[in-house]
Short mmCIF file of C-alpha atoms and ligand atoms in Angstrom, two decimals:
data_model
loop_
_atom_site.label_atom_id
_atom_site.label_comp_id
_atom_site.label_asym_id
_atom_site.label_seq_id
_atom_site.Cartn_x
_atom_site.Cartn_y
_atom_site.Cartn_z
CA UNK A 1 -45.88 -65.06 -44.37
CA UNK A 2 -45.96 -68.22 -42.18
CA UNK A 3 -42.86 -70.19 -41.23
CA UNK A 4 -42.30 -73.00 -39.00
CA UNK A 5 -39.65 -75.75 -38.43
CA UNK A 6 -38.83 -78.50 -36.58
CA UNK A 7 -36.90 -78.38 -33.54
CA UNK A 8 -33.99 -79.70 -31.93
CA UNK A 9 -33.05 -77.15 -29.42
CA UNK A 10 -32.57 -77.69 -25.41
CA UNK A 11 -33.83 -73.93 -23.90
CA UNK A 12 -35.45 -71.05 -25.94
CA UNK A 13 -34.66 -67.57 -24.10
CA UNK A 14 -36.96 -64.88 -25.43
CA UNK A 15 -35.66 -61.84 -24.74
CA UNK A 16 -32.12 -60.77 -25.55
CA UNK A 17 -31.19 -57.98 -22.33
CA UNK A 18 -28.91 -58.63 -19.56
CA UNK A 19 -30.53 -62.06 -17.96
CA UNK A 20 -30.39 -63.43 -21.54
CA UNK A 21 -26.96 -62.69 -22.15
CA UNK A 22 -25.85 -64.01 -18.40
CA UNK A 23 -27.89 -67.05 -19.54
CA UNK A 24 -26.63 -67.90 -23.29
CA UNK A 25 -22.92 -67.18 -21.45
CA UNK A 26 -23.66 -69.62 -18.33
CA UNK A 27 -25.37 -72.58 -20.75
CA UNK A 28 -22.55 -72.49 -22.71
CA UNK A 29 -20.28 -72.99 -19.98
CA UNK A 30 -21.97 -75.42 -18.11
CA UNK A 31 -23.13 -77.54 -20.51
CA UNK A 32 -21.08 -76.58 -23.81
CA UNK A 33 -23.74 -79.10 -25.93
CA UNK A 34 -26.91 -77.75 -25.56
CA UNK A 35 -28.21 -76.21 -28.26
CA UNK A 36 -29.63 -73.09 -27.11
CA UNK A 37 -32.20 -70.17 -29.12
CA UNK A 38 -31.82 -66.62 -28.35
CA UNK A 39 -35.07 -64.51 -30.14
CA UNK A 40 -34.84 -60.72 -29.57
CA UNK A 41 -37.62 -58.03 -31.19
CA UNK A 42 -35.10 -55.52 -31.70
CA UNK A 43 -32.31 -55.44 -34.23
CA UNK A 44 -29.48 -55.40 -31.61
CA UNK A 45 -28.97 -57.44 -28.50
CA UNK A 46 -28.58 -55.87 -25.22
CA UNK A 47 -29.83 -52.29 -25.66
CA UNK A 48 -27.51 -49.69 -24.32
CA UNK A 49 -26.35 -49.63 -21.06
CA UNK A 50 -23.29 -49.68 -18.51
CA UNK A 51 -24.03 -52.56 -15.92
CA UNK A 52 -22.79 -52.39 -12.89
CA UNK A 53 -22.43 -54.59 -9.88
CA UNK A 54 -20.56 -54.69 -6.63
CA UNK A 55 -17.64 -57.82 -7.06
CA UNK A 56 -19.41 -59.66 -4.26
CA UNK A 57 -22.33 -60.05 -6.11
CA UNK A 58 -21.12 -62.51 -8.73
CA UNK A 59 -21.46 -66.19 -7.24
CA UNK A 60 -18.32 -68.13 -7.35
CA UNK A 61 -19.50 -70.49 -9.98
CA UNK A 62 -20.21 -67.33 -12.43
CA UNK A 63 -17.29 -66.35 -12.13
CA UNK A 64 -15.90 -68.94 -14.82
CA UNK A 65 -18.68 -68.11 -17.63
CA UNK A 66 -18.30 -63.89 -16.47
CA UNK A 67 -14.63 -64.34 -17.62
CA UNK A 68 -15.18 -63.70 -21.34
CA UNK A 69 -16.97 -60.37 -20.38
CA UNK A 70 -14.68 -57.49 -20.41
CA UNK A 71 -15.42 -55.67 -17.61
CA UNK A 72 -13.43 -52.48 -15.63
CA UNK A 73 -13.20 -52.87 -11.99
CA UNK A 74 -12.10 -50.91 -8.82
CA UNK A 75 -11.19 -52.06 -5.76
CA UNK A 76 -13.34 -49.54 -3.68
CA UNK A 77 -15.64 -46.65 -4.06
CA UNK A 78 -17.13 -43.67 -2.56
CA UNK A 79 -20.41 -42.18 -1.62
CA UNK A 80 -21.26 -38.62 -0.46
CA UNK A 81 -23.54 -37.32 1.69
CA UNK A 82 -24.16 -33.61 2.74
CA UNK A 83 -21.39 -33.11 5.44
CA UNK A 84 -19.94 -36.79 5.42
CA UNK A 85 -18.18 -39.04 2.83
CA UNK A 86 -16.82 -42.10 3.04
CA UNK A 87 -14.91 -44.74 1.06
CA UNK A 88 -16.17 -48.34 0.63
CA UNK A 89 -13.80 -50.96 0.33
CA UNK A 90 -15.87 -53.23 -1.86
CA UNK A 91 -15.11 -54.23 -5.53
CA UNK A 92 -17.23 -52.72 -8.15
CA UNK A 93 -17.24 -53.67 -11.36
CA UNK A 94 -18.42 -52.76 -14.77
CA UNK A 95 -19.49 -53.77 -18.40
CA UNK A 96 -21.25 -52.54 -21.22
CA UNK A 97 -23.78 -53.91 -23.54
CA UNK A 98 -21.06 -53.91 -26.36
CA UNK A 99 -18.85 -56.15 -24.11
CA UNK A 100 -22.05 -58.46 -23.94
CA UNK A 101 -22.43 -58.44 -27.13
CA UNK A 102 -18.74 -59.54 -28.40
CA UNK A 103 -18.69 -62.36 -25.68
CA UNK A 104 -22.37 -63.74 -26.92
CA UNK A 105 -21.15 -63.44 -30.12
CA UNK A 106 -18.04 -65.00 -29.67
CA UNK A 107 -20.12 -68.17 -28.17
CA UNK A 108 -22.65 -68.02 -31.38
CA UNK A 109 -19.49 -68.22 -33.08
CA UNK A 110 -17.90 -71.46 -31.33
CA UNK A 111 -21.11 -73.64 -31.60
CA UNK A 112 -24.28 -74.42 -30.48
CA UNK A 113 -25.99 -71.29 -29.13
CA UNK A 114 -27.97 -69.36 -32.02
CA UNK A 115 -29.16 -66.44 -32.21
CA UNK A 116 -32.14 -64.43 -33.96
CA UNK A 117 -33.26 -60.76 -33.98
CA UNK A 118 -35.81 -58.87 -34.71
CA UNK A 119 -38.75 -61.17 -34.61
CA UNK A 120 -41.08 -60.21 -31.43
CA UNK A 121 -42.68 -63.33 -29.95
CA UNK A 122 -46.00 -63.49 -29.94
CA UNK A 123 -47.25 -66.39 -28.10
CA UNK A 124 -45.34 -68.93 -25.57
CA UNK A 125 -45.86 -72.30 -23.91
CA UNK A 126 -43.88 -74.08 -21.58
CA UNK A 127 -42.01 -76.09 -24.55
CA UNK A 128 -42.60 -73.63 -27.97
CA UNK A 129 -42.44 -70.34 -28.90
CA UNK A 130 -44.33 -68.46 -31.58
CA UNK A 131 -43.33 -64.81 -33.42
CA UNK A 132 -45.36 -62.26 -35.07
CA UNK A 133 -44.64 -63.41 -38.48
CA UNK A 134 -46.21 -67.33 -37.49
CA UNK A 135 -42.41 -68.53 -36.92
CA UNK A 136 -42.58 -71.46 -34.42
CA UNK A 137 -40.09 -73.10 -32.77
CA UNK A 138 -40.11 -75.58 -29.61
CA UNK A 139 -37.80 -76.61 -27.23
CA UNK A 140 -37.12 -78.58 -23.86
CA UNK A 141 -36.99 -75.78 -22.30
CA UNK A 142 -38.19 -71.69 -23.05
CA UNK A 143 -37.08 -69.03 -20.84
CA UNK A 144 -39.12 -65.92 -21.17
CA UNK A 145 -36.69 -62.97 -20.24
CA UNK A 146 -38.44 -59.96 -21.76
CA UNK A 147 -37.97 -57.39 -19.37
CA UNK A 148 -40.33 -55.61 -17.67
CA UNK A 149 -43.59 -55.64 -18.65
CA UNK A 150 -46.60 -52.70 -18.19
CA UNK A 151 -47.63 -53.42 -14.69
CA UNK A 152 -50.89 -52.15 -13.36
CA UNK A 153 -52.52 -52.28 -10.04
CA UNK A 154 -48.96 -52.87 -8.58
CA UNK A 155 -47.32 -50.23 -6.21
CA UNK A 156 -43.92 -48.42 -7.22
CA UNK A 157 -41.76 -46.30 -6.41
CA UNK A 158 -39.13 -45.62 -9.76
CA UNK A 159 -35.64 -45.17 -10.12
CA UNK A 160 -35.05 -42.99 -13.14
CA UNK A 161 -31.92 -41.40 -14.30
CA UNK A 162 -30.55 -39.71 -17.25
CA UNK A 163 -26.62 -40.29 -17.73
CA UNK A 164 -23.47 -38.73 -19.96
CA UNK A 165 -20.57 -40.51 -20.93
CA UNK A 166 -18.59 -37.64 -21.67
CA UNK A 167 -14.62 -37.18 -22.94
CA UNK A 168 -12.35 -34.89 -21.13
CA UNK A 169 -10.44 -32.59 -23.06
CA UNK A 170 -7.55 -31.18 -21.80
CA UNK A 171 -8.06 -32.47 -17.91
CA UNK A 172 -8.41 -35.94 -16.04
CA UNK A 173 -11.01 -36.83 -14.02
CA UNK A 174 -10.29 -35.80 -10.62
CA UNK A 175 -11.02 -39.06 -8.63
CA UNK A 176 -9.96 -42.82 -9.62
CA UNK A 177 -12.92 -44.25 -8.20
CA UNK A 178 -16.58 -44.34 -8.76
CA UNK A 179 -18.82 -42.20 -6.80
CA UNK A 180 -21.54 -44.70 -6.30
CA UNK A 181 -24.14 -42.07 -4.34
CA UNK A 182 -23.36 -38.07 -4.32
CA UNK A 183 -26.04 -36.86 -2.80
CA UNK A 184 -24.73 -33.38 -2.22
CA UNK A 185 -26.51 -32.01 -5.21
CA UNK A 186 -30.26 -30.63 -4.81
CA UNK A 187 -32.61 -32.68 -3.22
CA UNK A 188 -35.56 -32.52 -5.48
CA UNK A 189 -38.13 -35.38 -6.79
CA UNK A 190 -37.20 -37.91 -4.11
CA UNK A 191 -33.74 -39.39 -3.00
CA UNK A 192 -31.51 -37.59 -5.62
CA UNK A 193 -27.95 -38.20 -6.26
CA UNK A 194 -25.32 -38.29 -8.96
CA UNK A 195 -23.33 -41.46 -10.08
CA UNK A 196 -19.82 -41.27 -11.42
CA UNK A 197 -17.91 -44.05 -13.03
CA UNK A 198 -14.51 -42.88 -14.36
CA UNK A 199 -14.42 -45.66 -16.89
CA UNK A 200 -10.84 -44.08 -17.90
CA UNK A 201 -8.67 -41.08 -16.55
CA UNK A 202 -10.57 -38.69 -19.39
CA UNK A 203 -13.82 -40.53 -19.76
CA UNK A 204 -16.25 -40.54 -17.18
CA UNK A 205 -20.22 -41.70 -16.89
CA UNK A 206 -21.86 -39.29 -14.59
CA UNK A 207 -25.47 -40.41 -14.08
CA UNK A 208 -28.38 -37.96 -12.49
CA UNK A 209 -30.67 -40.58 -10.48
CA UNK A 210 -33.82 -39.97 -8.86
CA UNK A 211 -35.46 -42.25 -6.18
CA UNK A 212 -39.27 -40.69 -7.00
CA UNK A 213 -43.10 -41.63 -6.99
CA UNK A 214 -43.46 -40.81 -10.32
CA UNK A 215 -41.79 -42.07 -13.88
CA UNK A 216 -41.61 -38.71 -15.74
CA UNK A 217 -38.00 -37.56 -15.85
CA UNK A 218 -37.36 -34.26 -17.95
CA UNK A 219 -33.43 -35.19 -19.39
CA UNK A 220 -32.63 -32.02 -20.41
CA UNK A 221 -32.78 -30.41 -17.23
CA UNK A 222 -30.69 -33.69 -16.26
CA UNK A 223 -28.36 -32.59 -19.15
CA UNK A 224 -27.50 -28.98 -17.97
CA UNK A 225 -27.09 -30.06 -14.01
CA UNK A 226 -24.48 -32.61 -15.17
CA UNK A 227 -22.95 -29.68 -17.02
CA UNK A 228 -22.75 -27.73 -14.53
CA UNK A 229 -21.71 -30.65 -12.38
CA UNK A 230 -18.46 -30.83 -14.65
CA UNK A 231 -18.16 -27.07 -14.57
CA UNK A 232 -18.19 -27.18 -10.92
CA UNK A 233 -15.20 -29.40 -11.27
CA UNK A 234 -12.76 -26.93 -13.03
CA UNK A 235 -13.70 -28.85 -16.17
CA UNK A 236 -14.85 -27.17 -19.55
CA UNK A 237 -14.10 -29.34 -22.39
CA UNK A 238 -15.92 -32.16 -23.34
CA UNK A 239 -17.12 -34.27 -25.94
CA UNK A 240 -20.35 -36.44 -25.30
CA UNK A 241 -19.69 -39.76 -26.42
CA UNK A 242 -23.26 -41.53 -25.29
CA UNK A 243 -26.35 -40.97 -23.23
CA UNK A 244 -28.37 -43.73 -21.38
CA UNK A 245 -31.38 -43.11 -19.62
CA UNK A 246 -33.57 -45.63 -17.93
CA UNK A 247 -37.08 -45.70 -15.47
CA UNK A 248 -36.73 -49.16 -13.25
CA UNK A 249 -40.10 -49.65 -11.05
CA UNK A 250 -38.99 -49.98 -7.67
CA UNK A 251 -42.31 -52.20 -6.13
CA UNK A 252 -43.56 -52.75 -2.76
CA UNK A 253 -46.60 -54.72 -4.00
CA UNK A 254 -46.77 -58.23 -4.36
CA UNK A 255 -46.30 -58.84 -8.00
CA UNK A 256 -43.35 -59.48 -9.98
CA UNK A 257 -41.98 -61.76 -7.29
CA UNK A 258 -39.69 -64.65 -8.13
CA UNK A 259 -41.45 -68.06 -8.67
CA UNK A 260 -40.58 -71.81 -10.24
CA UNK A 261 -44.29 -71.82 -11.68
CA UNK A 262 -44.78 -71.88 -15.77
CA UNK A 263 -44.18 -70.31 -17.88
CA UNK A 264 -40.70 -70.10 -16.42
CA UNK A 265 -39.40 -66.41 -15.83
CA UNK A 266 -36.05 -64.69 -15.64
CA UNK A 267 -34.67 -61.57 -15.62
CA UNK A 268 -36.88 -58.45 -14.18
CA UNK A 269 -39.85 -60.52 -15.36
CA UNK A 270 -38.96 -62.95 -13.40
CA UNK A 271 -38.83 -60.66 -10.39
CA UNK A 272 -35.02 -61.44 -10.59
CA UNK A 273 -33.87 -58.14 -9.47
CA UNK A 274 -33.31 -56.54 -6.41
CA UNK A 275 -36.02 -54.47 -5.68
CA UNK A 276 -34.44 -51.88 -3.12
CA UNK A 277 -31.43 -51.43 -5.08
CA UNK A 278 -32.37 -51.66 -9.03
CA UNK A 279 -29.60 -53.96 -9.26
CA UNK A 280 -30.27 -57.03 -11.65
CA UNK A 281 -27.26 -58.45 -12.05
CA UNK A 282 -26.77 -60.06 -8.41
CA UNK A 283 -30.36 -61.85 -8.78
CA UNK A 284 -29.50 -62.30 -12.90
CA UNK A 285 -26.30 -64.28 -12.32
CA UNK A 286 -27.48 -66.75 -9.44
CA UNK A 287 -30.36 -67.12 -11.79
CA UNK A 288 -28.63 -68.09 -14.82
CA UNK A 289 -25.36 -70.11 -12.85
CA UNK A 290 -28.71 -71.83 -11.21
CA UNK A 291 -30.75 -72.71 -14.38
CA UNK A 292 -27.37 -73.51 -16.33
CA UNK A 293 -25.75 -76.18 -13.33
CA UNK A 294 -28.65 -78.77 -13.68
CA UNK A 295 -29.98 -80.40 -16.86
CA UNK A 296 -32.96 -78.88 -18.49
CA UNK A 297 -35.82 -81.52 -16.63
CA UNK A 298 -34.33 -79.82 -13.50
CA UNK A 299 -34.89 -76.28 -14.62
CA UNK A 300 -38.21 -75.47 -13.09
CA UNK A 301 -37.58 -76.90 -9.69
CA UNK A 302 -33.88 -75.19 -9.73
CA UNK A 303 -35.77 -71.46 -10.14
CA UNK A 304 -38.60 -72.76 -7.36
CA UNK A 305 -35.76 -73.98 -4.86
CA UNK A 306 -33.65 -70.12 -5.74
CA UNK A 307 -36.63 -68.00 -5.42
CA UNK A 308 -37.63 -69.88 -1.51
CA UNK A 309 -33.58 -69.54 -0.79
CA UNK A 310 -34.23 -65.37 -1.87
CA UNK A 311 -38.00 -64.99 -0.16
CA UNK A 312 -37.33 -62.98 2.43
CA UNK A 313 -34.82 -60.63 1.20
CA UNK A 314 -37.24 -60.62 -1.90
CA UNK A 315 -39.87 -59.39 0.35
CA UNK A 316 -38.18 -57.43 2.83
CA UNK A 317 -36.91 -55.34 0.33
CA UNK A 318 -39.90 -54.66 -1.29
CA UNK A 319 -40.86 -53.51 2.94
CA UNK A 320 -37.70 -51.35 2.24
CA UNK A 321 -39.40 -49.48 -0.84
CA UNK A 322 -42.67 -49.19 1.14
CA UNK A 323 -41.40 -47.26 3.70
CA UNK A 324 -39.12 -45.35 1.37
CA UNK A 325 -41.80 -44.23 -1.20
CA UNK A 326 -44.71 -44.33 2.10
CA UNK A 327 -43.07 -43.15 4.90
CA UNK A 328 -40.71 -40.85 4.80
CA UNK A 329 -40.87 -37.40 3.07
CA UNK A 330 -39.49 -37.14 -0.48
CA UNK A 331 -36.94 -34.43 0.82
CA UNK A 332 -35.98 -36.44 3.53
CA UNK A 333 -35.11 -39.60 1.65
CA UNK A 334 -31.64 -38.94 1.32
CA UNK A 335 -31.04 -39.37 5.36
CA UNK A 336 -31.96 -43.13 5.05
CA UNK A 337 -29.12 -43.66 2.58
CA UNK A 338 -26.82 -41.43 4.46
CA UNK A 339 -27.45 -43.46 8.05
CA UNK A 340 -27.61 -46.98 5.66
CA UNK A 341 -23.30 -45.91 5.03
CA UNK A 342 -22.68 -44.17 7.81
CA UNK A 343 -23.83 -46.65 10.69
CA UNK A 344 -23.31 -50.35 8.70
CA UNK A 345 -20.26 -52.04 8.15
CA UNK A 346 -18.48 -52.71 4.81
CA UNK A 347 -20.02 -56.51 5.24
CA UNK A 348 -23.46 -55.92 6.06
CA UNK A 349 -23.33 -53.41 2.84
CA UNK A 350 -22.01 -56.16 0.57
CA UNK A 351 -24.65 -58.42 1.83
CA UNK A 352 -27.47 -55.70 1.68
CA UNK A 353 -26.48 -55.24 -2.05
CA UNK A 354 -25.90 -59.08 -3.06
CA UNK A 355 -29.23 -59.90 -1.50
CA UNK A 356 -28.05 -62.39 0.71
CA UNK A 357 -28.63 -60.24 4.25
CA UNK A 358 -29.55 -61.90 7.07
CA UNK A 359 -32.31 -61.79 9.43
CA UNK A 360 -30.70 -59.63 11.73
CA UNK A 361 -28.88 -57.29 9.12
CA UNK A 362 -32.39 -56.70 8.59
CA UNK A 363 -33.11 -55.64 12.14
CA UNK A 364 -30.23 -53.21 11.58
CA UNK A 365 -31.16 -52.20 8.62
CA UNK A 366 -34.83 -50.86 10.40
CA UNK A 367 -33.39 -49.93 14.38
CA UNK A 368 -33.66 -46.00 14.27
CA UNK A 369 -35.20 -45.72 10.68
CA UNK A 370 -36.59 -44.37 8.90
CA UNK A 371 -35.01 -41.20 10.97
CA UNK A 372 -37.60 -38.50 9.94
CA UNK A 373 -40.86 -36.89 8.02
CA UNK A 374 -42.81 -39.99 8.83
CA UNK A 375 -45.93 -40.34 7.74
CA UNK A 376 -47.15 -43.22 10.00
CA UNK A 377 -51.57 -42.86 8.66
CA UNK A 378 -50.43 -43.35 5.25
CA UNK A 379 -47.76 -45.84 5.33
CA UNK A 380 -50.70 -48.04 6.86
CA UNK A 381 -53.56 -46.96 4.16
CA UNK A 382 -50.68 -47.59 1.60
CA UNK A 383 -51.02 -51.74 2.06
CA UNK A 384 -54.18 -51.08 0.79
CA UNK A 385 -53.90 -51.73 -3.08
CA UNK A 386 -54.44 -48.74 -5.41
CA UNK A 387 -53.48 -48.27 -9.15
CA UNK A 388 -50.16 -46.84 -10.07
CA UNK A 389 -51.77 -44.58 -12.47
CA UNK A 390 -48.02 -44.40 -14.41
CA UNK A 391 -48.17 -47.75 -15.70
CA UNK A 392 -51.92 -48.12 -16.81
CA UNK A 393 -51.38 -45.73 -19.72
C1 LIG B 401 -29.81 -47.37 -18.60
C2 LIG B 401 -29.90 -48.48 -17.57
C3 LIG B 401 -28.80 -48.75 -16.73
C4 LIG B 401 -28.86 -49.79 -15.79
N1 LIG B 401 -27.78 -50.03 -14.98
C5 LIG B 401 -27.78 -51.14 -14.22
C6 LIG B 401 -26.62 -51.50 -13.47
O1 LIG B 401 -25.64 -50.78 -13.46
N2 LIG B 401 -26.62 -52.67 -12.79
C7 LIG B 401 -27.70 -53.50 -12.76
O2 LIG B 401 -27.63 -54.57 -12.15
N3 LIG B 401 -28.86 -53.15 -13.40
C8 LIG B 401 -28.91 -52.00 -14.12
N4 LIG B 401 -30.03 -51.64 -14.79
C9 LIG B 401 -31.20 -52.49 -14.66
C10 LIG B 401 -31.09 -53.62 -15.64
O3 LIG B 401 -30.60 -53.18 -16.88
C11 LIG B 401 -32.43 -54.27 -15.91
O4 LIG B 401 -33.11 -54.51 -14.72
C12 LIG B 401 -32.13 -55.55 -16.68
O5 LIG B 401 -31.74 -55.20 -18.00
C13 LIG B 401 -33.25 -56.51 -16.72
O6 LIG B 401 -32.80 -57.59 -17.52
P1 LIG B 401 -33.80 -58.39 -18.44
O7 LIG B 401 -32.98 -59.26 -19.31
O8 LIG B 401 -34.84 -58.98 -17.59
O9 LIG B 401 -34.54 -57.28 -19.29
P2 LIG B 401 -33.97 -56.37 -20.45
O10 LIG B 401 -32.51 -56.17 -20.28
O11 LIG B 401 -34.87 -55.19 -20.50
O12 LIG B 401 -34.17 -57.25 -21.76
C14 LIG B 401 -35.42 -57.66 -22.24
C15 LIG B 401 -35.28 -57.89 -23.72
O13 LIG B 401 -36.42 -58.56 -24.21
C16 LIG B 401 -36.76 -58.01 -25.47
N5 LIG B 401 -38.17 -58.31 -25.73
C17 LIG B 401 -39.24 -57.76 -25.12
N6 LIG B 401 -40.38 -58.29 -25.62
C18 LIG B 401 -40.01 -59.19 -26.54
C19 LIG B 401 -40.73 -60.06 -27.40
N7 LIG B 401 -42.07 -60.11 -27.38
N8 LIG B 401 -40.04 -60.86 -28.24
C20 LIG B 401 -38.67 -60.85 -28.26
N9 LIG B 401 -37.95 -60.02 -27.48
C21 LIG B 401 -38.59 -59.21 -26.62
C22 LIG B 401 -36.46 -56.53 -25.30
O14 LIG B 401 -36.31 -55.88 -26.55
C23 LIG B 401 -35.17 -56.57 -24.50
O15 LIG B 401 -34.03 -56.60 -25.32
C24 LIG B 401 -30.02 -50.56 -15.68
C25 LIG B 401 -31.15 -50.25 -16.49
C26 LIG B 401 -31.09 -49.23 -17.41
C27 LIG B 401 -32.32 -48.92 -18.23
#
């Protein structure tokens, strides 16, 4: 059946993940009277995940509209490396999609943002928007933020991990912070380390997380070394409360990159993300504080002027991921990460992981690495472009 309607509405966001939620929360704080459409395919917003972010990554001005998010936070964290550890003293900070959810819905609530799912849009313009079922809408403005999209031709490297949010029985968690990178576990299928988020004393979110060339990620073996990962902490009782499991393309092509041109693009479509990390939320919060501070006439040139200010750590860290995933030895990965903490300072790593690095953090970044297992013939035949047969299918 066909429907249409007349419209009245400032921005469209199609898409309802993480950069549309940043978005509908940053509209309505910046300007409270635009009336905003949120489309999603699916029956729920958000999916299921825990976001992360390091505290530094949130620009000032997001901080206001980030407010009604309930997230958990720690004032430091640790990573570990085979023979050295060390403690960060960097905020990091947490949410799930349920917290989202209840501050999005809280705003649909209070006014002017509304909100529809499960209709899949089919076609969009510049101004309109069109679903499956012929439902048409327009608007001043129309954001597409659906995700990531099948990418061919485009070179990747993938981060894919397979987590457990699991509740302690009769023990507490052993450590009050996260455990951002524990890469003392068994180097196999890339960089490989384990991610721990205490959330509470008794529940914890360990995470197995690959760094690999390829997508396919067999979660049950995931299942039984985070098992034994708890067993190997003296723990034995458990209840598993969720799983999430994700595959993020990590490229060092040229695609996906961050532009101002139409149709207008946020989120990991966008190339909002930080492509060395995984990390969308630094890149999804400038992006939506950005769009949301000028009126909708200035969106466009807003995203053109924030994807120049983020060119070259855009494309330096898609260098990063070439040599990573073309230069150095899966089995070796590990040593990059281990030298990144053990020779930069707590302010070069904030700025590394907020994208904002400087030139000559990037020299750092590069002087000695990567340290071993290179592979100089075929990180120079790897510029040439080639299929990544993972994503044709
Ligand atoms: C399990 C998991 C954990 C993660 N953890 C972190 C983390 O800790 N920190 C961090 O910064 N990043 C994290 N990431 C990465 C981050 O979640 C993604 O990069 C981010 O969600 C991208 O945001 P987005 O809004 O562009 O896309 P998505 O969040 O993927 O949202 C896109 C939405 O668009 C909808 N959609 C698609 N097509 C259509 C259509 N035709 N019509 C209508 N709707 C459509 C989809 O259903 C989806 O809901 C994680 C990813 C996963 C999978």
């Amino acid at each position: 059946m066909n429907e249409s309607r007349e419209s009245h509405h400032d921005y469209i966001i199609v898409g309802g993940g993480l950069q549309a939620g940043l978005l509908a929360l940053a509209l309505n704080y910046h300007q409270p009277s635009a009336k905003v459409l949120l489309i999603e395919k699916c029956e729920q917003l958000f999916g299921n995940h825990t976001w992360s972010f390091h505290a530094t990554d949130v620009p000032a001005a997001a901080r206001g509209w980030l407010a009604s998010v309930s997230t958990k936070k720690w004032r430091a964290y640790a990573v570990k490396f085979p023979g050295f550890e060390k403690r960060i003293n960097l905020g990091y900070e947490t949410f799930s999609s349920a917290a989202l959810a209840e501050a999005i819905n809280a705003v649909a609530e209070s006014g002017n943002l509304e909100i529809i799912t499960g209709k899949t849009v089919r076609e969009l313009s510049p101004t309109s928007i069109e679903t499956d079922c012929g439902f048409s809408v327009e608007a001043k403005v129309v954001l597409d933020c659906r995700g990531a999209e099948k990418i061919s031709n485009q070179q990747v490297g993938f981060q894919k991990f397979y987590g457990m949010e699991v509740e302690l029985a009769d023990r507490d968690w052993p450590d009050s912070l996260p455990t951002i990178m524990d890469a003392t576990v068994a180097q196999t299928d890339g960089f490989r380390f384990f991610y721990v988020l205490p959330l509470t004393r008794r529940r914890v979110l360990v995470e197995d997380t690959f760094f690999s060339n390829t997508p396919s990620h067999d979660h049950q073996s995931s299942a039984a070394d985070i098992e034994k990962y708890l067993f190997d902490r003296n723990l034995r009782n458990w209840t598993v409360l969720r799983e999430e499991s994700g595959c993020l393309p990590m490229p060092f092509g040229a695609s996906l990159k961050p532009s101002g041109e139409f149709p207008l693009r946020g989120g990991f479509r966008g190339g909002w993300f930080h492509a060395a990390t995984g990390y969308s939320f630094p890149l999804a919060s400038r992006f939506a504080d950005s769009v949301a501070s000028v009126p909708s006439s200035e969106t466009s040139t807003v995203i053109a002027s924030l994807a120049k200010q983020n060119q070259f750590q855009t494309n330096f860290s898609r260098f990063l991921n070439r040599l990573l995933f073309q230069l150095v030895t899966p089995e070796k990965r590990f040593l990059i990460f281990q030298r990144f903490y053990r020779s930069l300072n707590e302010q070069t790593i904030r700025r590394f992981y907020s994208h904002e690095f400087t030139k000559f953090d990037a020299a750092r970044l590069l002087i000695g690495s990567p340290p071993q297992g290179l592979t100089p013939i075929k990180f120079f035949k790897s510029f040439k472009e080639k299929p990544c047969p993972a994503l044709q299918s």
